[in-house]
Short mmCIF file of C-alpha atoms in Angstrom, two decimals:
data_model
loop_
_atom_site.label_atom_id
_atom_site.label_comp_id
_atom_site.label_asym_id
_atom_site.label_seq_id
_atom_site.Cartn_x
_atom_site.Cartn_y
_atom_site.Cartn_z
CA MET A 1 24.96 10.75 181.37
CA ALA A 2 21.92 9.17 179.72
CA PRO A 3 23.69 8.22 176.55
CA ILE A 4 25.73 5.69 178.45
CA LEU A 5 22.52 3.69 178.97
CA LEU A 6 22.53 3.01 175.35
CA LEU A 7 26.12 2.20 174.90
CA LEU A 8 25.89 -1.53 174.93
CA THR A 9 23.67 -2.09 171.94
CA GLY A 10 25.47 -3.61 169.07
CA PHE A 11 29.13 -3.69 170.07
CA LEU A 12 31.69 -6.15 171.28
CA ILE A 13 34.13 -6.58 174.12
CA SER A 14 37.80 -7.38 173.77
CA GLY A 15 41.05 -8.53 175.65
CA LEU A 16 42.74 -7.40 178.85
CA GLU A 17 46.47 -7.14 179.71
CA LEU A 18 47.88 -8.67 182.87
CA THR A 19 51.13 -6.94 183.17
CA GLY A 20 52.08 -3.55 181.70
CA ALA A 21 55.41 -4.99 180.57
CA GLN A 22 53.76 -7.31 178.21
CA SER A 23 52.77 -6.30 174.71
CA VAL A 24 49.20 -6.27 173.56
CA GLY A 25 48.06 -9.12 171.38
CA VAL A 26 46.66 -8.98 167.90
CA CYS A 27 43.91 -11.12 166.37
CA TYR A 28 44.91 -12.97 163.18
CA GLY A 29 41.90 -13.31 160.85
CA ARG A 30 42.28 -14.98 157.51
CA ASN A 31 39.29 -13.78 155.52
CA GLY A 32 41.31 -12.44 152.66
CA ASN A 33 42.68 -13.71 149.38
CA ASN A 34 45.76 -11.54 149.36
CA LEU A 35 47.32 -12.24 152.83
CA PRO A 36 50.79 -13.22 153.56
CA SER A 37 51.83 -16.85 154.23
CA ASP A 38 51.60 -18.02 157.81
CA GLY A 39 55.36 -18.06 158.16
CA GLU A 40 55.48 -14.44 157.06
CA VAL A 41 52.75 -13.57 159.51
CA VAL A 42 54.58 -15.07 162.40
CA ASP A 43 57.72 -13.28 161.54
CA LEU A 44 55.65 -9.96 161.30
CA TYR A 45 54.48 -10.56 164.85
CA LYS A 46 57.95 -11.26 166.09
CA SER A 47 59.60 -8.25 164.26
CA ASN A 48 57.01 -5.89 165.80
CA GLY A 49 57.29 -7.34 169.25
CA ILE A 50 53.75 -8.69 169.22
CA GLY A 51 53.81 -11.44 171.91
CA LYS A 52 50.16 -12.61 171.72
CA MET A 53 47.99 -13.92 168.87
CA ARG A 54 44.33 -14.95 168.72
CA ILE A 55 43.16 -17.27 165.90
CA TYR A 56 39.51 -18.32 165.30
CA GLU A 57 40.06 -21.87 164.23
CA PRO A 58 42.89 -24.35 164.32
CA TYR A 59 44.66 -23.89 160.99
CA GLN A 60 47.36 -26.46 160.93
CA THR A 61 49.70 -24.22 158.77
CA THR A 62 49.37 -21.45 161.37
CA LEU A 63 50.11 -23.83 164.27
CA ASP A 64 53.17 -25.22 162.43
CA ALA A 65 54.42 -21.69 161.81
CA LEU A 66 54.07 -20.90 165.48
CA ARG A 67 56.28 -23.63 166.68
CA GLY A 68 59.13 -22.30 168.65
CA SER A 69 57.94 -18.69 168.30
CA ASN A 70 57.19 -18.16 171.97
CA ILE A 71 54.06 -16.24 170.87
CA GLU A 72 51.23 -16.77 173.41
CA LEU A 73 48.16 -18.19 171.53
CA THR A 74 44.42 -17.93 171.97
CA ILE A 75 42.87 -20.54 169.77
CA GLY A 76 39.10 -20.94 169.00
CA MET A 77 36.76 -22.99 166.92
CA LEU A 78 33.87 -21.93 164.71
CA ASN A 79 30.48 -21.70 166.37
CA GLY A 80 29.23 -24.32 164.02
CA LYS A 81 31.59 -26.87 165.64
CA LEU A 82 30.26 -26.40 169.12
CA GLN A 83 27.52 -29.10 168.89
CA GLU A 84 30.04 -31.68 167.87
CA LEU A 85 32.17 -30.85 170.95
CA THR A 86 29.36 -31.66 173.30
CA ASP A 87 30.50 -35.33 172.73
CA ALA A 88 33.34 -35.95 175.12
CA THR A 89 35.24 -38.16 172.65
CA ALA A 90 35.03 -35.54 169.89
CA ALA A 91 36.34 -32.96 172.40
CA THR A 92 39.21 -35.19 173.49
CA ASN A 93 40.09 -35.71 169.85
CA TRP A 94 40.01 -31.95 169.17
CA VAL A 95 42.40 -31.28 172.06
CA GLN A 96 44.59 -34.11 170.91
CA ASN A 97 44.85 -32.91 167.31
CA ASN A 98 45.01 -29.21 167.86
CA ILE A 99 46.63 -28.74 171.27
CA ILE A 100 48.69 -31.70 172.49
CA LYS A 101 50.08 -32.41 169.01
CA TYR A 102 51.77 -28.95 169.16
CA TRP A 103 52.47 -28.50 172.85
CA PRO A 104 54.87 -27.23 174.12
CA ASP A 105 56.34 -26.01 170.82
CA VAL A 106 53.23 -23.80 170.48
CA LYS A 107 52.51 -21.58 173.67
CA PHE A 108 48.69 -22.02 174.06
CA LYS A 109 47.14 -19.68 176.65
CA TYR A 110 43.44 -19.67 176.17
CA ILE A 111 40.93 -21.82 174.23
CA ALA A 112 37.89 -19.74 173.21
CA VAL A 113 34.98 -22.11 172.96
CA GLY A 114 32.62 -20.06 170.75
CA ASN A 115 32.78 -16.46 169.77
CA GLU A 116 29.91 -14.02 170.46
CA VAL A 117 27.34 -16.69 170.79
CA HIS A 118 24.07 -15.05 171.68
CA PRO A 119 21.56 -16.64 174.10
CA ASP A 120 18.80 -16.77 171.42
CA LYS A 121 20.91 -18.75 168.92
CA ALA A 122 20.74 -22.49 168.56
CA GLU A 123 24.45 -22.80 169.43
CA ALA A 124 23.94 -21.22 172.87
CA GLN A 125 22.96 -24.61 174.44
CA PHE A 126 26.19 -26.12 173.37
CA VAL A 127 28.64 -23.56 174.71
CA LEU A 128 28.96 -24.76 178.31
CA PRO A 129 28.85 -28.57 177.56
CA ALA A 130 31.60 -27.95 174.98
CA MET A 131 33.65 -25.88 177.39
CA GLN A 132 33.36 -28.56 180.12
CA ASN A 133 34.46 -31.29 177.63
CA ILE A 134 37.40 -29.30 176.35
CA HIS A 135 38.52 -28.42 179.95
CA ASN A 136 38.20 -32.10 180.96
CA ALA A 137 40.54 -33.09 178.00
CA ILE A 138 42.94 -30.41 179.04
CA VAL A 139 42.87 -31.68 182.71
CA ALA A 140 43.47 -35.28 181.39
CA ALA A 141 46.61 -33.96 179.68
CA ASN A 142 47.61 -32.16 182.93
CA LEU A 143 47.69 -28.75 181.13
CA GLN A 144 44.98 -26.99 183.15
CA ASP A 145 47.48 -24.69 184.86
CA GLN A 146 48.93 -23.59 181.52
CA ILE A 147 45.85 -23.51 179.30
CA LYS A 148 42.49 -21.98 180.39
CA VAL A 149 39.18 -22.73 178.73
CA SER A 150 36.75 -19.83 178.17
CA THR A 151 34.31 -18.27 175.66
CA ALA A 152 34.28 -14.80 174.02
CA ILE A 153 31.16 -12.76 174.60
CA ASP A 154 30.07 -9.29 173.32
CA THR A 155 28.38 -6.55 175.21
CA THR A 156 24.90 -7.18 173.90
CA LEU A 157 24.56 -9.47 176.87
CA LEU A 158 24.42 -6.41 179.09
CA GLY A 159 21.19 -4.61 179.84
CA ASN A 160 21.42 -1.48 181.98
CA ASN A 161 24.92 0.15 181.96
CA SER A 162 24.43 3.67 183.00
CA PRO A 163 26.24 4.55 185.08
CA PRO A 164 28.81 1.76 184.82
CA SER A 165 28.15 0.74 188.39
CA ALA A 166 24.52 -0.17 187.33
CA GLY A 167 25.89 -2.68 184.74
CA SER A 168 24.02 -5.97 184.71
CA PHE A 169 23.32 -8.89 182.38
CA ASN A 170 19.97 -8.57 180.68
CA ASP A 171 17.06 -10.98 181.59
CA SER A 172 17.50 -12.97 178.33
CA ALA A 173 21.15 -13.46 178.89
CA ARG A 174 21.25 -14.39 182.52
CA SER A 175 20.36 -18.08 182.37
CA TYR A 176 23.00 -18.45 179.67
CA ILE A 177 25.92 -16.56 181.00
CA ILE A 178 25.72 -17.12 184.78
CA PRO A 179 26.53 -20.90 184.56
CA ILE A 180 29.42 -20.05 182.27
CA VAL A 181 30.62 -17.43 184.78
CA ASN A 182 30.49 -20.02 187.53
CA PHE A 183 32.49 -22.50 185.37
CA LEU A 184 35.12 -19.88 184.83
CA VAL A 185 35.39 -18.93 188.52
CA SER A 186 35.69 -22.67 189.53
CA ASN A 187 38.50 -23.19 187.03
CA GLY A 188 40.44 -19.96 187.43
CA ALA A 189 39.82 -18.85 183.85
CA PRO A 190 39.03 -15.34 182.65
CA LEU A 191 36.04 -14.23 180.67
CA LEU A 192 36.94 -13.18 177.14
CA ALA A 193 35.08 -10.14 175.94
CA ASN A 194 35.05 -8.30 172.60
CA VAL A 195 34.84 -4.59 173.37
CA TYR A 196 34.16 -1.99 170.56
CA PRO A 197 33.65 1.67 171.52
CA TYR A 198 33.45 2.24 167.72
CA PHE A 199 30.11 0.46 167.48
CA ALA A 200 28.75 1.99 170.60
CA TYR A 201 29.64 5.48 169.23
CA THR A 202 28.25 4.99 165.80
CA ASP A 203 25.06 3.42 167.15
CA LYS A 204 24.32 6.61 169.20
CA PRO A 205 26.50 9.42 167.80
CA GLN A 206 24.02 12.01 168.98
CA ASP A 207 24.64 10.86 172.60
CA ILE A 208 28.27 9.80 172.65
CA SER A 209 31.06 12.15 171.63
CA LEU A 210 33.85 10.99 169.31
CA PRO A 211 36.60 12.19 171.70
CA PHE A 212 35.05 10.04 174.44
CA ALA A 213 35.31 7.04 172.08
CA LEU A 214 38.86 7.79 170.97
CA PHE A 215 40.45 8.35 174.44
CA THR A 216 40.83 12.19 173.61
CA SER A 217 38.32 13.77 175.88
CA PRO A 218 40.00 16.70 177.62
CA GLY A 219 38.24 16.04 180.90
CA VAL A 220 35.84 13.79 182.79
CA VAL A 221 32.65 12.86 180.79
CA VAL A 222 30.90 10.48 183.24
CA THR A 223 30.95 10.64 187.04
CA ASP A 224 29.77 7.57 188.78
CA GLY A 225 30.03 7.99 192.60
CA SER A 226 33.71 8.34 193.38
CA LEU A 227 34.71 7.07 189.89
CA GLN A 228 35.33 9.34 186.98
CA TYR A 229 35.30 8.25 183.37
CA GLN A 230 37.22 10.01 180.58
CA ASN A 231 36.78 7.35 177.87
CA LEU A 232 34.04 4.90 176.63
CA PHE A 233 36.37 1.87 176.74
CA ASP A 234 36.65 2.07 180.58
CA ALA A 235 32.89 2.72 180.90
CA LEU A 236 32.03 -0.36 178.93
CA LEU A 237 34.51 -2.61 180.78
CA ASP A 238 33.42 -1.41 184.18
CA SER A 239 29.83 -2.02 183.27
CA LEU A 240 30.82 -5.59 182.56
CA PHE A 241 32.73 -5.84 185.81
CA SER A 242 29.63 -4.52 187.58
CA ALA A 243 27.50 -7.20 185.87
CA LEU A 244 29.93 -9.87 187.04
CA GLU A 245 29.76 -8.52 190.57
CA LYS A 246 25.96 -8.89 190.54
CA ALA A 247 26.43 -12.41 189.08
CA GLY A 248 28.47 -13.34 192.16
CA ALA A 249 31.85 -13.10 190.45
CA PRO A 250 33.44 -9.96 191.64
CA ASN A 251 37.07 -11.17 191.11
CA LEU A 252 36.64 -12.70 187.70
CA GLN A 253 39.25 -11.39 185.37
CA ILE A 254 38.24 -10.11 181.91
CA VAL A 255 40.48 -10.38 178.86
CA VAL A 256 39.61 -8.00 176.10
CA SER A 257 39.73 -10.51 173.25
CA GLU A 258 39.00 -7.98 170.46
CA SER A 259 38.94 -4.26 170.25
CA GLY A 260 39.53 -2.11 167.15
CA TRP A 261 38.49 0.82 164.85
CA PRO A 262 38.08 0.71 161.09
CA SER A 263 39.95 2.95 158.74
CA GLU A 264 37.29 3.31 156.07
CA GLY A 265 33.85 2.18 155.01
CA GLY A 266 31.56 4.02 157.38
CA THR A 267 30.90 6.69 160.00
CA ALA A 268 34.09 8.08 161.68
CA ALA A 269 36.08 5.31 159.91
CA THR A 270 39.18 7.13 158.99
CA VAL A 271 43.00 6.38 159.12
CA ASP A 272 43.39 9.30 161.64
CA ASN A 273 40.68 8.00 163.90
CA ALA A 274 41.77 4.43 163.74
CA GLY A 275 45.42 5.34 164.38
CA THR A 276 44.41 7.50 167.33
CA TYR A 277 42.30 4.71 168.76
CA TYR A 278 44.91 1.97 168.55
CA LYS A 279 47.65 4.16 169.86
CA ASN A 280 45.66 5.37 172.82
CA LEU A 281 44.16 1.87 173.55
CA ILE A 282 47.70 0.32 173.72
CA ASN A 283 48.86 3.02 176.13
CA HIS A 284 45.66 3.01 178.23
CA VAL A 285 45.37 -0.73 178.99
CA LYS A 286 48.57 -0.66 180.87
CA GLY A 287 46.84 1.12 183.76
CA GLY A 288 43.39 -0.49 184.20
CA THR A 289 39.94 0.99 184.50
CA PRO A 290 38.53 3.21 187.31
CA LYS A 291 37.03 0.13 189.00
CA LYS A 292 40.25 -1.84 188.54
CA SER A 293 42.87 0.89 188.80
CA GLY A 294 46.41 -0.22 188.47
CA GLN A 295 45.47 -3.71 187.06
CA ALA A 296 46.62 -3.83 183.48
CA ILE A 297 44.18 -5.17 180.94
CA GLU A 298 45.24 -7.99 178.70
CA THR A 299 44.03 -6.76 175.31
CA TYR A 300 43.96 -8.02 171.73
CA LEU A 301 43.72 -5.66 168.89
CA PHE A 302 41.36 -6.60 166.01
CA ALA A 303 42.91 -7.25 163.68
CA MET A 304 46.29 -7.93 162.09
CA PHE A 305 45.26 -7.32 158.47
CA ASP A 306 42.58 -5.74 156.42
CA GLU A 307 40.53 -8.69 155.19
CA ASN A 308 38.89 -8.25 151.80
CA LEU A 309 36.65 -11.32 152.02
CA LYS A 310 34.91 -10.41 155.25
CA THR A 311 31.12 -10.32 154.95
CA GLY A 312 28.79 -7.78 156.33
CA SER A 313 29.22 -4.02 156.13
CA GLU A 314 32.18 -2.46 154.30
CA ILE A 315 33.84 -1.41 157.51
CA GLU A 316 34.41 -5.06 158.41
CA LYS A 317 37.15 -5.15 155.74
CA HIS A 318 39.11 -2.39 157.21
CA PHE A 319 40.09 -3.17 160.85
CA GLY A 320 43.69 -4.23 160.14
CA VAL A 321 46.67 -2.64 161.75
CA PHE A 322 48.72 -3.79 158.76
CA SER A 323 47.90 -3.92 155.07
CA PRO A 324 48.01 -7.24 153.35
CA ASN A 325 51.44 -6.26 151.84
CA LYS A 326 52.73 -6.25 155.51
CA GLN A 327 53.09 -2.46 155.57
CA PRO A 328 51.87 -0.80 158.84
CA LYS A 329 48.84 1.37 158.44
CA TYR A 330 49.65 3.38 161.59
CA GLN A 331 52.67 4.55 163.52
CA ILE A 332 52.09 2.55 166.65
CA SER A 333 54.24 0.49 169.07
CA PHE A 334 52.86 -2.70 170.37
CA GLY A 335 54.98 -2.84 173.54
#
């Protein structure tokens, strides 16, 4: 289906689940002036059975609140910090202050060195050196088996993706991403990817049906050889898996580090659509994609709360699965 060719422009890739018995994770963003305290947030994760959290920078109050919670944590740093971490001493200090200081009371799982850094941005040259330095500091602490160092990409790094088996990294991205992929393979770390069918759909609504984006298509929409696709999430992920195969990393795991749907502020952004997306996503990732059937996808929903200080378009403020008053926006189970 020709529209799939155009899917990849302007949307992100998100986290994958390793075992169906585990809950999905939820990203905890703090761009709001009306959000609960960190202690209340951790309690909300625990009371809802949410066993994984992603945070975007090392807030000390969040890390303190997570002590003893047994919540698995993906921790990041702002892209503006990457250049500083190309200095080995600075990277060692970062790991000492934000990881070792809290380990093992805080259950770190992944360190995301950069989020959606594009090859044409100044920060791109710093991502791999920073990853290497952070990894070396983790090795020096003998934590390399417990904590994996990666980076989070979005799907604009892909060029062709129709059908999914044709997925490949675009020419401008290849020199940036392939050395990173090689690093991940060498160290047994997954690639983090932010995957947003919402943005793919709203970018080309004339070509992509809403049911295909919401996991509600009644039948197969895309046939790719022996593989059949009934939803856009699978098509996007398998395009990325195909790109990794072509990059020489056929067995590299992908963790969907963000995926979500807004409840207001733009095209198809309604409470009904968002609730449908989150509920179906949670159920779907337990079973894998057509290319990786039976391999549950470790996935992180974006995000925990509506964030009223987010910049950009209005929809950015409405991705929460909870309202700031801690009331659930949807009837979903995270298990």
